[in-house]
mmCIF file of C-alpha atoms and ligand atoms in Angstrom:
data_model
loop_
_atom_site.group_PDB
_atom_site.id
_atom_site.type_symbol
_atom_site.label_atom_id
_atom_site.label_comp_id
_atom_site.label_asym_id
_atom_site.label_seq_id
_atom_site.Cartn_x
_atom_site.Cartn_y
_atom_site.Cartn_z
ATOM 1 C CA MET A 1 -33.050 -18.746 -25.164
ATOM 2 C CA ARG A 2 -31.762 -20.922 -22.365
ATOM 3 C CA TYR A 3 -28.162 -21.790 -21.529
ATOM 4 C CA ARG A 4 -26.531 -24.436 -19.373
ATOM 5 C CA HIS A 5 -24.086 -23.851 -16.564
ATOM 6 C CA VAL A 6 -22.671 -25.807 -13.658
ATOM 7 C CA SER A 7 -23.666 -24.574 -10.233
ATOM 8 C CA VAL A 8 -22.538 -25.037 -6.635
ATOM 9 C CA PRO A 9 -25.683 -24.794 -4.489
ATOM 10 C CA ARG A 10 -23.936 -25.707 -1.215
ATOM 11 C CA LEU A 11 -20.445 -26.389 0.104
ATOM 12 C CA GLY A 12 -19.181 -29.942 -0.148
ATOM 13 C CA GLY A 13 -17.534 -32.572 -2.308
ATOM 14 C CA ALA A 14 -17.662 -32.957 -6.085
ATOM 15 C CA GLU A 15 -21.161 -34.442 -5.763
ATOM 16 C CA VAL A 16 -22.650 -30.991 -5.005
ATOM 17 C CA LEU A 17 -21.962 -29.815 -8.579
ATOM 18 C CA ARG A 18 -25.191 -29.551 -10.602
ATOM 19 C CA LEU A 19 -25.790 -28.887 -14.282
ATOM 20 C CA SER A 20 -28.484 -26.183 -14.395
ATOM 21 C CA SER A 21 -30.359 -24.454 -17.176
ATOM 22 C CA ASP A 22 -31.493 -20.835 -17.041
ATOM 23 C CA GLU A 23 -32.756 -18.059 -19.266
ATOM 24 C CA LEU A 24 -29.785 -16.412 -21.026
ATOM 25 C CA PRO A 25 -29.202 -13.014 -19.362
ATOM 26 C CA ALA A 26 -28.461 -9.818 -21.300
ATOM 27 C CA PRO A 27 -25.235 -7.976 -20.442
ATOM 28 C CA ALA A 28 -25.633 -4.844 -18.283
ATOM 29 C CA VAL A 29 -23.668 -1.602 -18.679
ATOM 30 C CA GLY A 30 -19.948 -2.432 -18.482
ATOM 31 C CA GLN A 31 -20.548 -6.104 -19.221
ATOM 32 C CA VAL A 32 -20.075 -8.388 -22.176
ATOM 33 C CA ARG A 33 -21.773 -11.721 -22.800
ATOM 34 C CA VAL A 34 -19.229 -14.306 -23.883
ATOM 35 C CA ARG A 35 -19.981 -17.660 -25.519
ATOM 36 C CA VAL A 36 -17.565 -19.920 -23.704
ATOM 37 C CA LEU A 37 -15.311 -22.135 -25.818
ATOM 38 C CA ALA A 38 -13.113 -23.462 -23.013
ATOM 39 C CA ALA A 39 -12.909 -23.122 -19.228
ATOM 40 C CA GLY A 40 -10.059 -24.414 -17.105
ATOM 41 C CA VAL A 41 -10.642 -26.599 -14.048
ATOM 42 C CA SER A 42 -8.510 -25.223 -11.228
ATOM 43 C CA TYR A 43 -7.682 -26.279 -7.724
ATOM 44 C CA GLY A 44 -9.155 -22.938 -6.683
ATOM 45 C CA ASP A 45 -12.560 -24.110 -7.990
ATOM 46 C CA ILE A 46 -12.316 -27.065 -5.635
ATOM 47 C CA LEU A 47 -11.294 -24.863 -2.707
ATOM 48 C CA LEU A 48 -14.246 -22.503 -3.364
ATOM 49 C CA ARG A 49 -16.620 -25.473 -3.711
ATOM 50 C CA ALA A 50 -15.396 -26.874 -0.383
ATOM 51 C CA GLY A 51 -15.404 -23.457 1.322
ATOM 52 C CA VAL A 52 -11.667 -23.399 2.039
ATOM 53 C CA ILE A 53 -11.108 -19.930 0.540
ATOM 54 C CA PRO A 54 -12.800 -17.320 2.721
ATOM 55 C CA GLY A 55 -15.046 -14.778 1.009
ATOM 56 C CA GLY A 56 -15.890 -16.896 -2.052
ATOM 57 C CA PRO A 57 -18.870 -16.073 -4.298
ATOM 58 C CA LYS A 58 -22.385 -16.210 -2.864
ATOM 59 C CA ARG A 59 -24.048 -19.579 -3.461
ATOM 60 C CA PRO A 60 -25.367 -20.825 -5.792
ATOM 61 C CA PHE A 61 -22.453 -19.900 -8.015
ATOM 62 C CA THR A 62 -20.915 -21.199 -11.221
ATOM 63 C CA PRO A 63 -17.283 -22.233 -10.756
ATOM 64 C CA GLY A 64 -14.514 -21.449 -13.222
ATOM 65 C CA TYR A 65 -11.599 -19.075 -12.638
ATOM 66 C CA ASP A 66 -10.893 -18.540 -16.326
ATOM 67 C CA LEU A 67 -12.607 -18.712 -19.658
ATOM 68 C CA VAL A 68 -11.844 -18.413 -23.333
ATOM 69 C CA GLY A 69 -14.713 -17.531 -25.629
ATOM 70 C CA VAL A 70 -16.275 -15.367 -28.294
ATOM 71 C CA VAL A 71 -17.893 -11.979 -27.600
ATOM 72 C CA ASP A 72 -21.603 -12.591 -28.144
ATOM 73 C CA GLN A 73 -23.261 -9.346 -27.003
ATOM 74 C CA VAL A 74 -21.952 -6.068 -25.560
ATOM 75 C CA GLY A 75 -23.812 -4.210 -22.786
ATOM 76 C CA PRO A 76 -25.365 -0.795 -23.521
ATOM 77 C CA GLY A 77 -22.807 2.009 -23.878
ATOM 78 C CA THR A 78 -19.953 -0.361 -23.104
ATOM 79 C CA ARG A 79 -16.532 -0.117 -24.757
ATOM 80 C CA ALA A 80 -15.553 -3.664 -25.574
ATOM 81 C CA PRO A 81 -14.238 -5.847 -28.377
ATOM 82 C CA GLU A 82 -16.794 -6.370 -31.153
ATOM 83 C CA PRO A 83 -19.096 -9.395 -31.210
ATOM 84 C CA GLY A 84 -17.241 -12.297 -32.801
ATOM 85 C CA THR A 85 -13.891 -11.370 -31.219
ATOM 86 C CA ARG A 86 -12.187 -14.219 -29.373
ATOM 87 C CA VAL A 87 -11.211 -13.269 -25.839
ATOM 88 C CA VAL A 88 -9.701 -14.598 -22.612
ATOM 89 C CA ALA A 89 -10.645 -13.565 -19.078
ATOM 90 C CA LEU A 90 -9.801 -14.460 -15.501
ATOM 91 C CA VAL A 91 -13.095 -14.215 -13.655
ATOM 92 C CA ARG A 92 -12.775 -16.217 -10.392
ATOM 93 C CA SER A 93 -16.213 -17.762 -11.018
ATOM 94 C CA GLY A 94 -18.531 -18.286 -13.980
ATOM 95 C CA GLY A 95 -16.372 -20.211 -16.463
ATOM 96 C CA TYR A 96 -18.209 -23.583 -16.309
ATOM 97 C CA ALA A 97 -21.011 -22.404 -18.587
ATOM 98 C CA GLU A 98 -22.113 -22.104 -22.177
ATOM 99 C CA TYR A 99 -22.317 -18.324 -21.741
ATOM 100 C CA ALA A 100 -20.901 -15.960 -19.132
ATOM 101 C CA LEU A 101 -21.352 -12.289 -18.313
ATOM 102 C CA VAL A 102 -17.924 -10.736 -17.920
ATOM 103 C CA ALA A 103 -16.859 -7.175 -17.025
ATOM 104 C CA ALA A 104 -15.579 -5.640 -20.267
ATOM 105 C CA ASN A 105 -12.327 -4.569 -18.618
ATOM 106 C CA ARG A 106 -11.446 -8.224 -17.857
ATOM 107 C CA LEU A 107 -11.307 -9.203 -21.535
ATOM 108 C CA VAL A 108 -7.949 -9.715 -23.211
ATOM 109 C CA PRO A 109 -7.870 -10.596 -26.928
ATOM 110 C CA LEU A 110 -6.946 -14.158 -27.814
ATOM 111 C CA PRO A 111 -3.957 -13.830 -30.170
ATOM 112 C CA GLU A 112 -4.405 -14.993 -33.747
ATOM 113 C CA GLY A 113 -3.893 -18.706 -34.252
ATOM 114 C CA VAL A 114 -3.967 -19.662 -30.575
ATOM 115 C CA ASP A 115 -6.073 -22.693 -29.705
ATOM 116 C CA PRO A 116 -8.800 -21.870 -27.108
ATOM 117 C CA VAL A 117 -8.132 -25.053 -25.111
ATOM 118 C CA GLU A 118 -4.391 -24.336 -24.902
ATOM 119 C CA ALA A 119 -5.134 -20.733 -23.959
ATOM 120 C CA SER A 120 -7.409 -21.988 -21.207
ATOM 121 C CA ALA A 121 -4.705 -24.332 -19.922
ATOM 122 C CA LEU A 122 -2.316 -21.396 -19.882
ATOM 123 C CA SER A 123 -4.299 -18.402 -18.700
ATOM 124 C CA LEU A 124 -4.586 -18.705 -14.921
ATOM 125 C CA ASN A 125 -1.496 -20.829 -14.250
ATOM 126 C CA TYR A 126 0.967 -18.848 -16.361
ATOM 127 C CA PHE A 127 -0.543 -15.497 -15.397
ATOM 128 C CA ILE A 128 -0.048 -16.115 -11.696
ATOM 129 C CA ALA A 129 3.420 -17.623 -12.147
ATOM 130 C CA GLN A 130 4.414 -14.628 -14.285
ATOM 131 C CA GLN A 131 3.177 -12.169 -11.661
ATOM 132 C CA MET A 132 4.760 -14.004 -8.736
ATOM 133 C CA LEU A 133 8.132 -14.312 -10.473
ATOM 134 C CA HIS A 134 8.381 -10.856 -11.983
ATOM 135 C CA ARG A 135 6.154 -8.508 -9.999
ATOM 136 C CA VAL A 136 6.267 -10.045 -6.520
ATOM 137 C CA ALA A 137 9.705 -11.697 -6.259
ATOM 138 C CA GLU A 138 11.287 -9.509 -8.968
ATOM 139 C CA VAL A 139 13.595 -12.315 -10.079
ATOM 140 C CA ARG A 140 16.550 -11.606 -12.350
ATOM 141 C CA GLN A 141 18.764 -13.677 -14.539
ATOM 142 C CA GLY A 142 20.839 -15.785 -12.131
ATOM 143 C CA SER A 143 18.232 -15.843 -9.324
ATOM 144 C CA THR A 144 17.531 -19.172 -7.628
ATOM 145 C CA VAL A 145 14.037 -20.048 -6.460
ATOM 146 C CA LEU A 146 12.216 -22.984 -4.904
ATOM 147 C CA VAL A 147 8.809 -24.010 -6.258
ATOM 148 C CA HIS A 148 6.602 -26.498 -4.413
ATOM 149 C CA GLY A 149 4.288 -28.670 -6.483
ATOM 150 C CA ALA A 150 6.663 -28.194 -9.413
ATOM 151 C CA SER A 151 5.108 -31.051 -11.400
ATOM 152 C CA GLY A 152 1.620 -29.512 -11.355
ATOM 153 C CA GLY A 153 -0.005 -26.978 -13.645
ATOM 154 C CA VAL A 154 1.272 -23.866 -11.862
ATOM 155 C CA GLY A 155 4.603 -25.589 -11.195
ATOM 156 C CA THR A 156 5.058 -26.221 -14.909
ATOM 157 C CA ALA A 157 4.303 -22.570 -15.589
ATOM 158 C CA PHE A 158 6.962 -21.528 -13.063
ATOM 159 C CA LEU A 159 9.499 -23.860 -14.675
ATOM 160 C CA GLU A 160 8.896 -22.607 -18.205
ATOM 161 C CA LEU A 161 8.744 -18.895 -17.338
ATOM 162 C CA ALA A 162 11.754 -19.101 -15.025
ATOM 163 C CA ALA A 163 13.794 -20.837 -17.754
ATOM 164 C CA LEU A 164 12.966 -17.983 -20.147
ATOM 165 C CA ALA A 165 14.206 -15.505 -17.509
ATOM 166 C CA GLY A 166 17.438 -17.376 -16.751
ATOM 167 C CA VAL A 167 16.295 -18.321 -13.252
ATOM 168 C CA THR A 168 17.312 -21.614 -11.593
ATOM 169 C CA VAL A 169 14.385 -23.550 -10.113
ATOM 170 C CA TYR A 170 14.497 -26.226 -7.437
ATOM 171 C CA GLY A 171 11.139 -27.939 -7.379
ATOM 172 C CA THR A 172 9.524 -30.342 -4.927
ATOM 173 C CA CYS A 173 7.471 -33.115 -6.484
ATOM 174 C CA SER A 174 6.747 -36.811 -6.103
ATOM 175 C CA ALA A 175 9.529 -39.162 -7.222
ATOM 176 C CA ALA A 176 7.375 -40.385 -10.096
ATOM 177 C CA ARG A 177 7.262 -36.907 -11.599
ATOM 178 C CA ALA A 178 10.916 -35.937 -11.133
ATOM 179 C CA ASP A 179 11.750 -36.537 -14.801
ATOM 180 C CA GLN A 180 8.974 -34.212 -15.844
ATOM 181 C CA VAL A 181 10.455 -31.427 -13.700
ATOM 182 C CA ARG A 182 13.951 -32.154 -14.993
ATOM 183 C CA ALA A 183 12.749 -32.087 -18.606
ATOM 184 C CA LEU A 184 11.626 -28.482 -18.096
ATOM 185 C CA GLY A 185 14.992 -27.460 -16.693
ATOM 186 C CA GLY A 186 14.086 -27.767 -12.998
ATOM 187 C CA ARG A 187 16.075 -29.531 -10.293
ATOM 188 C CA PRO A 188 13.654 -31.928 -8.636
ATOM 189 C CA ILE A 189 13.546 -32.481 -4.883
ATOM 190 C CA ASP A 190 11.692 -35.623 -3.797
ATOM 191 C CA ARG A 191 8.940 -34.229 -1.594
ATOM 192 C CA ASP A 192 8.580 -37.441 0.419
ATOM 193 C CA ALA A 193 12.175 -38.641 0.754
ATOM 194 C CA GLU A 194 14.102 -35.352 1.027
ATOM 195 C CA ASP A 195 13.923 -32.322 3.324
ATOM 196 C CA PHE A 196 13.948 -29.363 0.949
ATOM 197 C CA ARG A 197 15.478 -27.140 3.664
ATOM 198 C CA ARG A 198 18.469 -29.440 3.857
ATOM 199 C CA VAL A 199 18.864 -29.343 0.047
ATOM 200 C CA VAL A 200 18.647 -25.538 0.092
ATOM 201 C CA ARG A 201 21.139 -25.266 2.979
ATOM 202 C CA GLY A 202 23.611 -27.096 0.749
ATOM 203 C CA LEU A 203 23.382 -24.424 -1.985
ATOM 204 C CA PRO A 204 25.816 -21.495 -2.228
ATOM 205 C CA GLY A 205 24.573 -19.000 0.377
ATOM 206 C CA GLY A 206 22.458 -21.703 2.017
ATOM 207 C CA ALA A 207 19.163 -20.126 0.932
ATOM 208 C CA VAL A 208 17.136 -19.177 -2.144
ATOM 209 C CA ASP A 209 15.918 -15.813 -3.406
ATOM 210 C CA ALA A 210 12.264 -16.807 -3.296
ATOM 211 C CA VAL A 211 10.027 -19.727 -2.389
ATOM 212 C CA PHE A 212 6.582 -20.228 -3.958
ATOM 213 C CA ASP A 213 4.369 -22.415 -1.786
ATOM 214 C CA PRO A 214 0.851 -23.715 -2.580
ATOM 215 C CA ILE A 215 0.909 -26.329 0.184
ATOM 216 C CA GLY A 216 0.194 -24.069 3.166
ATOM 217 C CA GLY A 217 -0.368 -24.993 6.807
ATOM 218 C CA PRO A 218 2.959 -25.554 8.635
ATOM 219 C CA HIS A 219 4.686 -25.877 5.244
ATOM 220 C CA PHE A 220 4.696 -22.064 4.888
ATOM 221 C CA LEU A 221 6.987 -21.691 7.906
ATOM 222 C CA ARG A 222 9.416 -24.292 6.553
ATOM 223 C CA SER A 223 9.460 -22.484 3.206
ATOM 224 C CA TYR A 224 10.167 -19.176 4.931
ATOM 225 C CA GLN A 225 13.198 -20.794 6.579
ATOM 226 C CA ALA A 226 14.667 -21.558 3.139
ATOM 227 C CA VAL A 227 14.594 -17.892 2.034
ATOM 228 C CA ARG A 228 17.692 -15.687 2.110
ATOM 229 C CA ARG A 229 17.824 -12.288 3.793
ATOM 230 C CA GLY A 230 16.138 -9.852 1.393
ATOM 231 C CA GLY A 231 14.202 -12.692 -0.225
ATOM 232 C CA VAL A 232 10.515 -13.530 -0.169
ATOM 233 C CA MET A 233 8.240 -16.450 0.731
ATOM 234 C CA VAL A 234 5.112 -16.316 -1.402
ATOM 235 C CA GLY A 235 2.198 -18.501 -0.305
ATOM 236 C CA PHE A 236 -0.317 -18.947 -3.100
ATOM 237 C CA GLY A 237 -2.418 -21.947 -2.072
ATOM 238 C CA GLN A 238 -3.534 -23.928 0.948
ATOM 239 C CA ASN A 239 -3.684 -27.524 -0.283
ATOM 240 C CA ALA A 240 -3.025 -28.713 3.266
ATOM 241 C CA ALA A 241 -6.258 -27.051 4.422
ATOM 242 C CA LEU A 242 -8.322 -29.538 2.434
ATOM 243 C CA ARG A 243 -8.327 -33.130 3.693
ATOM 244 C CA GLY A 244 -10.418 -35.436 1.616
ATOM 245 C CA ASN A 245 -13.423 -33.263 0.967
ATOM 246 C CA GLN A 246 -13.286 -31.580 4.349
ATOM 247 C CA ARG A 247 -11.878 -28.131 4.928
ATOM 248 C CA ASP A 248 -9.369 -27.964 7.765
ATOM 249 C CA LEU A 249 -9.656 -24.394 8.980
ATOM 250 C CA LEU A 250 -7.137 -24.927 11.787
ATOM 251 C CA THR A 251 -4.392 -25.919 9.354
ATOM 252 C CA GLY A 252 -5.335 -22.975 7.137
ATOM 253 C CA ALA A 253 -5.123 -20.558 10.078
ATOM 254 C CA GLN A 254 -1.846 -22.124 11.208
ATOM 255 C CA GLY A 255 -0.447 -21.437 7.731
ATOM 256 C CA PHE A 256 -1.498 -17.798 7.646
ATOM 257 C CA LEU A 257 -0.551 -16.962 11.204
ATOM 258 C CA GLY A 258 2.585 -19.075 11.607
ATOM 259 C CA GLY A 259 3.962 -18.828 8.092
ATOM 260 C CA ILE A 260 2.835 -15.440 6.784
ATOM 261 C CA VAL A 261 1.892 -13.097 9.662
ATOM 262 C CA LEU A 262 4.282 -13.999 12.502
ATOM 263 C CA PRO A 263 7.475 -14.022 10.372
ATOM 264 C CA LYS A 264 6.719 -10.388 9.492
ATOM 265 C CA LEU A 265 7.497 -9.553 13.133
ATOM 266 C CA ILE A 266 11.003 -11.004 12.863
ATOM 267 C CA PRO A 267 13.493 -8.310 11.748
ATOM 268 C CA ASP A 268 15.451 -10.584 9.401
ATOM 269 C CA GLY A 269 14.900 -8.746 6.119
ATOM 270 C CA LYS A 270 12.735 -11.507 4.644
ATOM 271 C CA ARG A 271 9.269 -10.860 3.239
ATOM 272 C CA THR A 272 6.252 -13.140 3.462
ATOM 273 C CA LEU A 273 2.943 -12.705 1.702
ATOM 274 C CA PHE A 274 -0.041 -14.567 0.377
ATOM 275 C CA TYR A 275 -0.629 -13.967 -3.315
ATOM 276 C CA ASN A 276 -3.724 -14.539 -5.371
ATOM 277 C CA ALA A 277 -4.529 -13.642 -8.968
ATOM 278 C CA TRP A 278 -6.295 -10.482 -7.755
ATOM 279 C CA SER A 279 -3.567 -9.319 -5.327
ATOM 280 C CA LEU A 280 -2.027 -6.687 -7.596
ATOM 281 C CA GLU A 281 -5.220 -5.136 -8.940
ATOM 282 C CA LYS A 282 -5.080 -2.104 -6.609
ATOM 283 C CA SER A 283 -1.331 -1.524 -6.547
ATOM 284 C CA HIS A 284 -0.760 -2.260 -10.259
ATOM 285 C CA PRO A 285 -4.066 -1.644 -12.078
ATOM 286 C CA ALA A 286 -2.546 -2.198 -15.533
ATOM 287 C CA ALA A 287 -0.826 -5.458 -14.577
ATOM 288 C CA TYR A 288 -3.790 -7.740 -15.285
ATOM 289 C CA GLN A 289 -4.065 -6.774 -18.950
ATOM 290 C CA GLN A 290 -0.290 -6.578 -19.436
ATOM 291 C CA ASP A 291 0.604 -9.876 -17.810
ATOM 292 C CA LEU A 292 -2.213 -11.901 -19.345
ATOM 293 C CA ALA A 293 -1.305 -10.490 -22.774
ATOM 294 C CA THR A 294 2.374 -11.325 -22.142
ATOM 295 C CA VAL A 295 1.793 -14.997 -21.384
ATOM 296 C CA LEU A 296 -0.671 -15.330 -24.293
ATOM 297 C CA GLU A 297 1.977 -13.902 -26.584
ATOM 298 C CA LEU A 298 4.536 -16.417 -25.295
ATOM 299 C CA LEU A 299 2.029 -19.145 -26.146
ATOM 300 C CA GLN A 300 1.442 -17.728 -29.618
ATOM 301 C CA LYS A 301 5.203 -17.664 -30.230
ATOM 302 C CA GLY A 302 5.557 -21.254 -29.044
ATOM 303 C CA LEU A 303 7.852 -20.253 -26.180
ATOM 304 C CA VAL A 304 5.693 -21.994 -23.573
ATOM 305 C CA LYS A 305 3.641 -25.159 -23.872
ATOM 306 C CA PRO A 306 0.972 -25.669 -21.186
ATOM 307 C CA ARG A 307 0.012 -29.301 -20.783
ATOM 308 C CA VAL A 308 -3.595 -30.140 -21.555
ATOM 309 C CA GLY A 309 -4.555 -33.283 -19.656
ATOM 310 C CA ARG A 310 -8.075 -33.797 -20.977
ATOM 311 C CA THR A 311 -11.031 -31.900 -22.373
ATOM 312 C CA MET A 312 -14.425 -32.760 -20.882
ATOM 313 C CA PRO A 313 -18.011 -31.587 -21.436
ATOM 314 C CA LEU A 314 -19.826 -29.499 -18.820
ATOM 315 C CA GLU A 315 -21.863 -32.477 -17.627
ATOM 316 C CA GLU A 316 -18.632 -34.142 -16.478
ATOM 317 C CA ALA A 317 -17.593 -31.260 -14.214
ATOM 318 C CA ALA A 318 -17.919 -33.422 -11.074
ATOM 319 C CA ASP A 319 -15.708 -36.119 -12.642
ATOM 320 C CA ALA A 320 -13.243 -33.388 -13.565
ATOM 321 C CA HIS A 321 -13.087 -32.259 -9.928
ATOM 322 C CA ARG A 322 -12.621 -35.835 -8.701
ATOM 323 C CA ALA A 323 -9.847 -36.381 -11.238
ATOM 324 C CA MET A 324 -8.106 -33.221 -10.059
ATOM 325 C CA GLU A 325 -8.518 -34.109 -6.381
ATOM 326 C CA THR A 326 -6.987 -37.539 -6.894
ATOM 327 C CA ALA A 327 -4.343 -36.309 -9.377
ATOM 328 C CA ALA A 328 -5.698 -38.948 -11.785
ATOM 329 C CA ILE A 329 -4.949 -36.790 -14.818
ATOM 330 C CA THR A 330 -1.638 -35.098 -15.532
ATOM 331 C CA GLY A 331 -2.031 -31.709 -17.191
ATOM 332 C CA LYS A 332 -4.832 -29.189 -17.164
ATOM 333 C CA ILE A 333 -8.422 -30.377 -17.387
ATOM 334 C CA VAL A 334 -10.392 -28.051 -19.645
ATOM 335 C CA LEU A 335 -14.192 -28.024 -19.884
ATOM 336 C CA VAL A 336 -15.498 -27.516 -23.388
ATOM 337 C CA PRO A 337 -19.151 -26.469 -23.320
ATOM 338 C CA ALA A 338 -21.236 -28.210 -25.968
ATOM 339 C CA ALA A 339 -22.428 -24.902 -27.452
ATOM 340 C CA ALA A 340 -18.867 -24.049 -28.505
HETATM 341 N N1 LIG B 401 -3.532 -17.951 -5.569
HETATM 342 C C1 LIG B 401 -4.088 -18.104 -6.775
HETATM 343 O O1 LIG B 401 -4.612 -17.176 -7.397
HETATM 344 C C2 LIG B 401 -4.044 -19.464 -7.379
HETATM 345 C C3 LIG B 401 -4.439 -19.674 -8.697
HETATM 346 C C4 LIG B 401 -4.309 -20.956 -9.254
HETATM 347 C C5 LIG B 401 -3.839 -21.998 -8.459
HETATM 348 N N2 LIG B 401 -3.505 -21.738 -7.168
HETATM 349 C C6 LIG B 401 -3.027 -22.826 -6.307
HETATM 350 O O2 LIG B 401 -1.930 -23.455 -6.908
HETATM 351 C C7 LIG B 401 -1.864 -24.773 -6.425
HETATM 352 C C8 LIG B 401 -1.512 -25.713 -7.538
HETATM 353 O O3 LIG B 401 -2.535 -25.692 -8.506
HETATM 354 P P1 LIG B 401 -2.361 -26.544 -9.816
HETATM 355 O O4 LIG B 401 -3.477 -26.162 -10.714
HETATM 356 O O5 LIG B 401 -0.969 -26.450 -10.300
HETATM 357 O O6 LIG B 401 -2.637 -28.004 -9.257
HETATM 358 P P2 LIG B 401 -2.095 -29.379 -9.800
HETATM 359 O O7 LIG B 401 -1.876 -29.317 -11.268
HETATM 360 O O8 LIG B 401 -2.980 -30.419 -9.213
HETATM 361 O O9 LIG B 401 -0.660 -29.495 -9.142
HETATM 362 C C9 LIG B 401 -0.439 -29.569 -7.784
HETATM 363 C C10 LIG B 401 0.799 -30.421 -7.582
HETATM 364 O O10 LIG B 401 1.171 -30.317 -6.231
HETATM 365 C C11 LIG B 401 1.878 -31.473 -5.913
HETATM 366 N N3 LIG B 401 1.734 -31.714 -4.479
HETATM 367 C C12 LIG B 401 0.654 -32.101 -3.807
HETATM 368 N N4 LIG B 401 0.950 -32.165 -2.505
HETATM 369 C C13 LIG B 401 2.257 -31.800 -2.368
HETATM 370 C C14 LIG B 401 3.160 -31.668 -1.275
HETATM 371 N N5 LIG B 401 2.766 -31.949 -0.034
HETATM 372 N N6 LIG B 401 4.433 -31.243 -1.498
HETATM 373 C C15 LIG B 401 4.848 -30.959 -2.740
HETATM 374 N N7 LIG B 401 4.031 -31.083 -3.806
HETATM 375 C C16 LIG B 401 2.753 -31.491 -3.614
HETATM 376 C C17 LIG B 401 1.383 -32.583 -6.811
HETATM 377 O O11 LIG B 401 2.487 -33.100 -7.515
HETATM 378 P P3 LIG B 401 3.302 -34.371 -7.029
HETATM 379 O O12 LIG B 401 2.343 -35.519 -6.965
HETATM 380 O O13 LIG B 401 4.365 -34.519 -8.062
HETATM 381 O O14 LIG B 401 3.843 -33.987 -5.701
HETATM 382 C C18 LIG B 401 0.553 -31.877 -7.855
HETATM 383 O O15 LIG B 401 0.992 -32.170 -9.172
HETATM 384 C C19 LIG B 401 -3.191 -25.039 -5.712
HETATM 385 O O16 LIG B 401 -2.975 -24.928 -4.325
HETATM 386 C C20 LIG B 401 -4.054 -23.915 -6.153
HETATM 387 O O17 LIG B 401 -5.037 -23.573 -5.202
HETATM 388 C C21 LIG B 401 -3.588 -20.520 -6.625
#
């Protein structure tokens, strides 16, 4: 039997994405074959496609950081949920496909009654926001944080999860999306017309407990300046290192060195770090399962509501990337393979 998947044969713009067909592979020991019902389109997919994130998968690869699907076949001698079980996994690559081979230990059960598309819109964004808020910044009720890109998918996750934890969020966004941030309890800062450092200086204490920054480049250093003593600046993206379709390695390096590495040498009690969804796997091996299950449970209980922008078939993956790059669609774009 053959299956279809999107592949990235070389680095470049959305036009490099190809719909390929291959013989369906059998799962090896420790693996499970999952029939994919929904796969989120993430900015990280675009960064991997353009080569902005160092150490990405070997080409050709199938993009897709997350997937929701049904266990189809379990590898020999592998402990895994039974065939037919609906599961969620963060995989970094492989989601844009009708079937995917996934390590059994990455699978988290999809709670009863949860829609696969909504779960896909939630999984990566809410998982990383949950980890950054609670495991990295260790926020408490009454903490104040600053979130950049607060109107986006991850930004929305920060706003909803922070509200549940009693945390005040200031969020940079474009003026057009300020109401959206406000509606989720955030305090919008116009990213073009206002200097967020000036806004933060006007707060009690003149600084925030944590800043979460996906912009990168010189923006990291500015974010670090808004953090209080004992607080943390968490970089989690490098949007600035992608201009048009071209990677800008200098800006990326400037972000890491100037905003993450060099501030560590200043004895001011502030922390800086770059987080990704895999950052805590060594230090907190149980965190992946726990945190993904936690955010899925919040979704099941109706306590969070990820925004689905549009569902698209696999053959429109390139259009999905273009729409994300130009912010043409508000809310998460989710690919729904035809076999689902
Ligand atoms: N580290 C990880 O594991 C991980 C995982 C997932 C995502 N990420 C990163 O998270 C970031 C956001 O992803 P997403 O899925 O939320 O994307 P998204 O839905 O496209 O949202 C990004 C938002 O950023 C805002 N923005 C763009 N440039 C900005 C600027 N200069 N200043 C302030 N805001 C700006 C835009 O909103 P406005 O137009 O309102 O400004 C946009 O809505 C990306 O950098 C992605 O790589 C990292």
